[in-house]
Short mmCIF file of C-alpha atoms in Angstrom, two decimals:
data_model
loop_
_atom_site.label_atom_id
_atom_site.label_comp_id
_atom_site.label_asym_id
_atom_site.label_seq_id
_atom_site.Cartn_x
_atom_site.Cartn_y
_atom_site.Cartn_z
CA UNK E 1 -33.72 -1.10 -45.15
CA UNK E 2 -32.12 0.70 -42.06
CA UNK E 3 -28.76 -0.93 -42.54
CA UNK E 4 -28.64 -0.39 -46.38
CA UNK E 5 -26.35 2.53 -46.30
CA UNK E 6 -24.74 2.82 -49.76
CA UNK E 7 -21.12 3.77 -50.21
CA UNK E 8 -19.22 4.87 -53.35
CA UNK E 9 -16.06 3.92 -54.87
CA UNK E 10 -14.36 5.11 -58.07
CA UNK E 11 -13.38 2.44 -60.43
CA UNK E 12 -11.68 3.50 -63.75
CA UNK E 13 -12.87 6.92 -63.28
CA UNK E 14 -16.52 5.98 -62.66
CA UNK E 15 -18.56 5.90 -59.47
CA UNK E 16 -19.84 2.50 -58.34
CA UNK E 17 -22.55 2.31 -55.46
CA UNK E 18 -22.39 -0.50 -53.16
CA UNK E 19 -23.52 -1.80 -49.63
CA UNK E 20 -20.92 -3.11 -47.28
CA UNK E 21 -22.50 -4.35 -44.08
CA UNK E 22 -21.72 -6.90 -41.42
CA UNK E 23 -18.72 -9.02 -40.78
CA UNK E 24 -17.79 -12.91 -41.17
CA UNK E 25 -17.93 -14.89 -44.33
CA UNK E 26 -18.11 -12.48 -47.30
CA UNK E 27 -20.98 -12.86 -49.70
CA UNK E 28 -21.31 -10.73 -52.74
CA UNK E 29 -24.69 -10.26 -54.41
CA UNK E 30 -25.07 -9.31 -58.20
CA UNK E 31 -28.44 -8.34 -59.22
CA UNK E 32 -30.03 -8.57 -62.71
CA UNK E 33 -31.06 -6.51 -65.60
CA UNK E 34 -33.08 -3.54 -64.23
CA UNK E 35 -32.20 -4.58 -60.79
CA UNK E 36 -30.41 -2.78 -58.03
CA UNK E 37 -29.08 -3.43 -54.42
CA UNK E 38 -32.28 -2.74 -52.94
CA UNK E 39 -33.72 -6.08 -54.10
CA UNK E 40 -31.19 -7.77 -51.73
CA UNK E 41 -32.21 -5.45 -48.71
CA UNK E 42 -34.10 -8.25 -46.75
CA UNK E 43 -30.89 -10.43 -47.02
CA UNK E 44 -28.77 -7.64 -45.69
CA UNK E 45 -31.11 -7.18 -42.70
CA UNK E 46 -31.20 -10.79 -42.08
CA UNK E 47 -27.69 -12.12 -42.44
CA UNK E 48 -25.33 -9.23 -41.67
CA UNK E 49 -25.15 -10.08 -37.99
CA UNK E 50 -22.73 -12.71 -38.93
CA UNK E 51 -21.82 -12.40 -42.65
CA UNK E 52 -20.25 -9.59 -44.53
CA UNK E 53 -22.51 -8.46 -47.20
CA UNK E 54 -21.27 -6.87 -50.43
CA UNK E 55 -24.26 -5.52 -52.44
CA UNK E 56 -23.33 -3.37 -55.55
CA UNK E 57 -25.16 -1.61 -57.97
CA UNK E 58 -23.91 -2.88 -61.45
CA UNK E 59 -22.57 -0.04 -63.79
CA UNK E 60 -25.72 1.00 -65.84
CA UNK E 61 -27.91 0.47 -62.79
CA UNK E 62 -29.22 1.99 -59.73
CA UNK E 63 -26.98 4.60 -58.20
CA UNK E 64 -23.92 3.66 -60.06
CA UNK E 65 -22.52 5.63 -63.12
CA UNK E 66 -24.13 4.87 -66.57
CA UNK E 67 -21.16 5.49 -68.86
CA UNK E 68 -20.63 4.62 -72.69
CA UNK E 69 -18.60 1.64 -72.84
CA UNK E 70 -18.60 -2.09 -72.30
CA UNK E 71 -21.49 -3.75 -70.65
CA UNK E 72 -20.48 -7.38 -71.42
CA UNK E 73 -20.46 -10.24 -68.82
CA UNK E 74 -16.63 -10.06 -68.74
CA UNK E 75 -16.60 -6.27 -68.12
CA UNK E 76 -19.14 -6.58 -65.29
CA UNK E 77 -17.09 -9.50 -63.73
CA UNK E 78 -13.98 -7.44 -63.94
CA UNK E 79 -15.74 -4.54 -62.12
CA UNK E 80 -16.72 -7.01 -59.38
CA UNK E 81 -12.97 -8.12 -59.10
CA UNK E 82 -11.99 -4.71 -59.03
CA UNK E 83 -14.25 -3.88 -56.22
CA UNK E 84 -13.16 -6.77 -54.08
CA UNK E 85 -9.51 -5.72 -54.78
CA UNK E 86 -10.40 -2.08 -53.39
CA UNK E 87 -11.91 -3.77 -50.42
CA UNK E 88 -9.14 -6.13 -49.80
CA UNK E 89 -11.40 -9.10 -50.10
CA UNK E 90 -9.74 -12.21 -51.54
CA UNK E 91 -12.56 -14.80 -51.60
CA UNK E 92 -16.34 -14.75 -51.53
CA UNK E 93 -19.46 -16.74 -52.02
CA UNK E 94 -21.16 -15.29 -55.12
CA UNK E 95 -24.77 -15.00 -55.33
CA UNK E 96 -26.24 -13.90 -58.78
CA UNK E 97 -29.73 -13.17 -59.96
CA UNK E 98 -30.76 -13.54 -63.71
CA UNK E 99 -28.20 -11.50 -65.59
CA UNK E 100 -26.19 -11.40 -62.24
CA UNK E 101 -26.06 -15.36 -62.43
CA UNK E 102 -24.25 -15.06 -65.72
CA UNK E 103 -21.83 -12.46 -64.34
CA UNK E 104 -21.15 -14.73 -61.42
CA UNK E 105 -20.61 -17.72 -63.64
CA UNK E 106 -18.18 -15.44 -65.84
CA UNK E 107 -16.48 -14.29 -62.75
CA UNK E 108 -15.73 -17.90 -61.51
CA UNK E 109 -14.55 -18.69 -65.12
CA UNK E 110 -12.09 -15.76 -65.02
CA UNK E 111 -11.18 -15.83 -61.37
CA UNK E 112 -11.89 -19.17 -59.98
CA UNK E 113 -9.40 -18.74 -57.18
CA UNK E 114 -11.61 -15.87 -55.65
CA UNK E 115 -14.77 -18.06 -55.51
CA UNK E 116 -15.71 -20.14 -52.53
CA UNK E 117 -19.20 -20.96 -53.45
CA UNK E 118 -21.87 -20.11 -56.09
CA UNK E 119 -25.46 -19.33 -55.74
CA UNK E 120 -27.32 -18.99 -59.03
CA UNK E 121 -30.87 -17.47 -58.91
CA UNK E 122 -33.17 -17.99 -61.99
CA UNK E 123 -29.82 -17.40 -63.77
CA UNK E 124 -29.12 -16.50 -67.34
CA UNK E 125 -26.49 -18.24 -69.55
CA UNK E 126 -27.87 -21.67 -69.15
CA UNK E 127 -30.18 -21.88 -72.19
CA UNK E 128 -31.49 -20.01 -75.11
CA UNK E 129 -35.05 -19.23 -74.03
CA UNK E 130 -35.79 -15.95 -72.52
CA UNK E 131 -38.95 -13.62 -72.37
CA UNK E 132 -40.02 -11.85 -75.52
CA UNK E 133 -39.97 -8.42 -73.69
CA UNK E 134 -36.26 -8.61 -73.40
CA UNK E 135 -35.71 -10.03 -76.81
CA UNK E 136 -37.70 -7.14 -78.25
CA UNK E 137 -35.09 -4.72 -76.77
CA UNK E 138 -32.62 -5.96 -79.25
CA UNK E 139 -34.76 -4.93 -82.31
CA UNK E 140 -33.92 -1.81 -84.34
CA UNK E 141 -35.96 1.12 -83.15
CA UNK E 142 -36.06 -0.19 -79.51
CA UNK E 143 -34.46 2.82 -78.22
CA UNK E 144 -37.14 5.32 -79.75
CA UNK E 145 -39.92 3.12 -78.36
CA UNK E 146 -38.36 2.83 -75.18
CA UNK E 147 -38.10 6.70 -74.63
CA UNK E 148 -41.84 6.85 -75.16
CA UNK E 149 -43.09 4.10 -73.01
CA UNK E 150 -40.78 4.94 -70.19
CA UNK E 151 -41.42 8.62 -70.34
CA UNK E 152 -42.73 10.36 -67.19
CA UNK E 153 -46.28 10.78 -68.47
CA UNK E 154 -46.67 7.20 -69.36
CA UNK E 155 -45.07 6.03 -66.14
CA UNK E 156 -47.42 8.42 -64.22
CA UNK E 157 -50.50 6.98 -66.11
CA UNK E 158 -49.60 3.38 -65.31
CA UNK E 159 -48.87 4.22 -61.63
CA UNK E 160 -52.37 5.85 -61.52
CA UNK E 161 -54.05 2.60 -63.06
CA UNK E 162 -52.09 0.52 -60.41
CA UNK E 163 -53.38 2.61 -57.58
CA UNK E 164 -56.85 2.24 -58.93
CA UNK E 165 -56.59 -1.45 -59.28
CA UNK E 166 -55.17 -1.79 -55.72
CA UNK E 167 -58.41 -0.17 -54.43
CA UNK E 168 -60.53 -2.96 -55.74
CA UNK E 169 -58.23 -5.61 -54.30
CA UNK E 170 -55.48 -6.26 -56.89
CA UNK E 171 -52.22 -6.93 -55.20
CA UNK E 172 -49.14 -7.14 -57.31
CA UNK E 173 -46.80 -10.08 -56.79
CA UNK E 174 -42.95 -9.83 -56.23
CA UNK E 175 -42.17 -10.10 -60.13
CA UNK E 176 -44.69 -7.22 -60.88
CA UNK E 177 -43.32 -4.99 -58.04
CA UNK E 178 -39.52 -5.65 -58.96
CA UNK E 179 -40.15 -5.33 -62.85
CA UNK E 180 -41.98 -2.17 -62.40
CA UNK E 181 -39.30 -0.78 -59.99
CA UNK E 182 -36.78 -1.38 -62.74
CA UNK E 183 -38.78 -0.20 -65.62
CA UNK E 184 -39.47 3.08 -63.80
CA UNK E 185 -35.80 3.72 -63.73
CA UNK E 186 -35.50 4.22 -67.40
CA UNK E 187 -37.03 7.65 -67.49
CA UNK E 188 -33.52 9.23 -68.33
CA UNK E 189 -31.58 8.67 -71.40
CA UNK E 190 -28.36 7.24 -69.85
CA UNK E 191 -30.33 4.69 -68.00
CA UNK E 192 -32.18 3.55 -71.23
CA UNK E 193 -28.88 3.54 -73.17
CA UNK E 194 -27.22 1.36 -70.48
CA UNK E 195 -30.22 -0.98 -70.28
CA UNK E 196 -30.17 -1.57 -74.06
CA UNK E 197 -26.41 -1.95 -74.13
CA UNK E 198 -26.64 -4.54 -71.24
CA UNK E 199 -29.49 -6.47 -72.82
CA UNK E 200 -27.97 -6.60 -76.23
CA UNK E 201 -24.62 -7.88 -74.82
CA UNK E 202 -26.30 -11.12 -73.74
CA UNK E 203 -29.51 -11.50 -75.81
CA UNK E 204 -30.50 -11.28 -79.51
CA UNK E 205 -34.10 -11.62 -81.03
CA UNK E 206 -33.65 -15.34 -80.92
CA UNK E 207 -32.90 -15.56 -77.22
CA UNK E 208 -29.86 -15.68 -74.91
CA UNK E 209 -26.77 -15.29 -76.93
CA UNK E 210 -24.22 -16.33 -74.23
CA UNK E 211 -23.99 -19.68 -72.89
CA UNK E 212 -21.98 -20.62 -69.83
CA UNK E 213 -21.84 -24.42 -70.60
CA UNK E 214 -18.52 -24.38 -72.74
CA UNK E 215 -16.82 -22.17 -70.02
CA UNK E 216 -17.84 -24.27 -66.99
CA UNK E 217 -16.79 -27.60 -68.38
CA UNK E 218 -13.11 -26.87 -68.24
CA UNK E 219 -13.23 -25.25 -64.62
CA UNK E 220 -12.84 -27.06 -61.30
CA UNK E 221 -16.16 -27.79 -59.59
CA UNK E 222 -17.22 -25.86 -56.42
CA UNK E 223 -20.27 -26.07 -54.14
CA UNK E 224 -23.07 -24.71 -56.20
CA UNK E 225 -26.54 -23.81 -55.25
CA UNK E 226 -29.30 -23.29 -57.86
CA UNK E 227 -32.63 -21.57 -56.97
CA UNK E 228 -35.52 -21.19 -59.37
CA UNK E 229 -39.26 -20.28 -59.30
CA UNK E 230 -41.55 -22.88 -60.56
CA UNK E 231 -43.54 -20.19 -62.44
CA UNK E 232 -40.73 -18.07 -63.66
CA UNK E 233 -42.10 -16.36 -66.98
CA UNK E 234 -38.80 -14.73 -67.84
CA UNK E 235 -36.41 -17.64 -67.98
CA UNK E 236 -38.10 -21.10 -67.86
CA UNK E 237 -37.48 -23.11 -64.59
CA UNK E 238 -36.10 -26.19 -66.68
CA UNK E 239 -33.01 -24.37 -67.21
CA UNK E 240 -32.03 -25.54 -63.77
CA UNK E 241 -31.73 -28.93 -65.27
CA UNK E 242 -29.19 -27.45 -67.86
CA UNK E 243 -27.42 -25.91 -64.95
CA UNK E 244 -27.18 -29.35 -63.31
CA UNK E 245 -25.29 -30.59 -66.55
CA UNK E 246 -23.09 -27.56 -66.52
CA UNK E 247 -22.18 -27.55 -62.84
CA UNK E 248 -21.79 -31.16 -61.62
CA UNK E 249 -22.84 -32.17 -58.18
CA UNK E 250 -24.86 -28.92 -57.75
CA UNK E 251 -27.85 -28.67 -55.52
CA UNK E 252 -31.25 -27.31 -56.92
CA UNK E 253 -34.12 -25.75 -54.88
CA UNK E 254 -37.28 -25.17 -56.77
CA UNK E 255 -39.67 -22.48 -55.01
CA UNK E 256 -42.99 -23.64 -55.95
CA UNK E 257 -45.38 -20.99 -56.99
CA UNK E 258 -42.61 -18.41 -57.30
CA UNK E 259 -41.81 -16.35 -60.24
CA UNK E 260 -38.51 -14.71 -61.60
CA UNK E 261 -37.53 -13.35 -58.21
CA UNK E 262 -37.89 -16.36 -55.70
CA UNK E 263 -35.66 -14.53 -53.13
CA UNK E 264 -38.39 -11.81 -53.16
CA UNK E 265 -41.30 -14.31 -53.16
CA UNK E 266 -40.16 -16.14 -50.23
CA UNK E 267 -37.21 -14.13 -48.56
CA UNK E 268 -37.24 -15.91 -45.36
CA UNK E 269 -36.71 -19.29 -46.97
CA UNK E 270 -34.15 -18.04 -49.22
CA UNK E 271 -32.27 -16.58 -46.34
CA UNK E 272 -32.35 -19.85 -44.49
CA UNK E 273 -31.06 -21.63 -47.68
CA UNK E 274 -28.14 -19.30 -48.11
CA UNK E 275 -27.25 -19.31 -44.53
CA UNK E 276 -27.02 -23.05 -44.48
CA UNK E 277 -25.14 -23.28 -47.78
CA UNK E 278 -22.42 -20.93 -46.54
CA UNK E 279 -22.22 -22.55 -43.16
CA UNK E 280 -21.23 -25.63 -44.86
CA UNK E 281 -17.71 -24.27 -44.82
CA UNK E 282 -15.32 -22.81 -47.45
CA UNK E 283 -14.56 -24.82 -50.51
CA UNK E 284 -10.72 -25.71 -51.26
CA UNK E 285 -8.93 -22.74 -53.22
CA UNK E 286 -9.10 -23.39 -56.90
CA UNK E 287 -5.62 -23.97 -58.49
CA UNK E 288 -4.27 -23.81 -61.95
CA UNK E 289 -2.36 -26.44 -63.58
#
């Protein structure tokens, strides 16, 4: 965490927080719903000796602004493009987790000439299925319910129960820790509003409402790595097979026993995979007919 020193840039009148660390091939990391740049901290510390690591907080998340407005995949992708433009970066390896995978695929669809390689981690946008917890956030009255269960008294009580459980040997896994950190960020109205807007942009009560398949079929293929946890309870691991159909010649790595955050369950293995994948060399720049 020592090298995770966030900076701020103003894009379209709103402050975006990001980390820019290291030098070398540029890797842009995009977190998921309720995530933040902190989830990639281990990778920054591991890889920024010979890679330039760009790690933003999406609008509506972390230390970035949480404005009223558009939280669609295209809006997030455009923000990532604007960040790269501001930094003078032409091409990147994109790494997207969950919602961030959907944003990464949308970025590639909109700006294929800016992408060298694509890494999708437990990605959204590759099938209809998604956990009921996220689907329930699309129901009427969700804002009112969330304001109660994410209130300071309730969060404090849950934290107390967690501390008590840890005294008798309970150890939360990567999924529990990451989800709790995200959920505990919803104590203010602006964060809750941004969370609901982001969720409803890609999910309805039936499941995921946005599919990447139609977009990706008409785009030139690039080197793609897909990583999934075998015990993912948020988005099922068999969506990796859907990804193989959407992205021909991609490489799939299954982390046995990992959940929705395989990069946190086994960060050293993930770092090795990513370093090897990027070291394979840049893909040819995409061109338009």
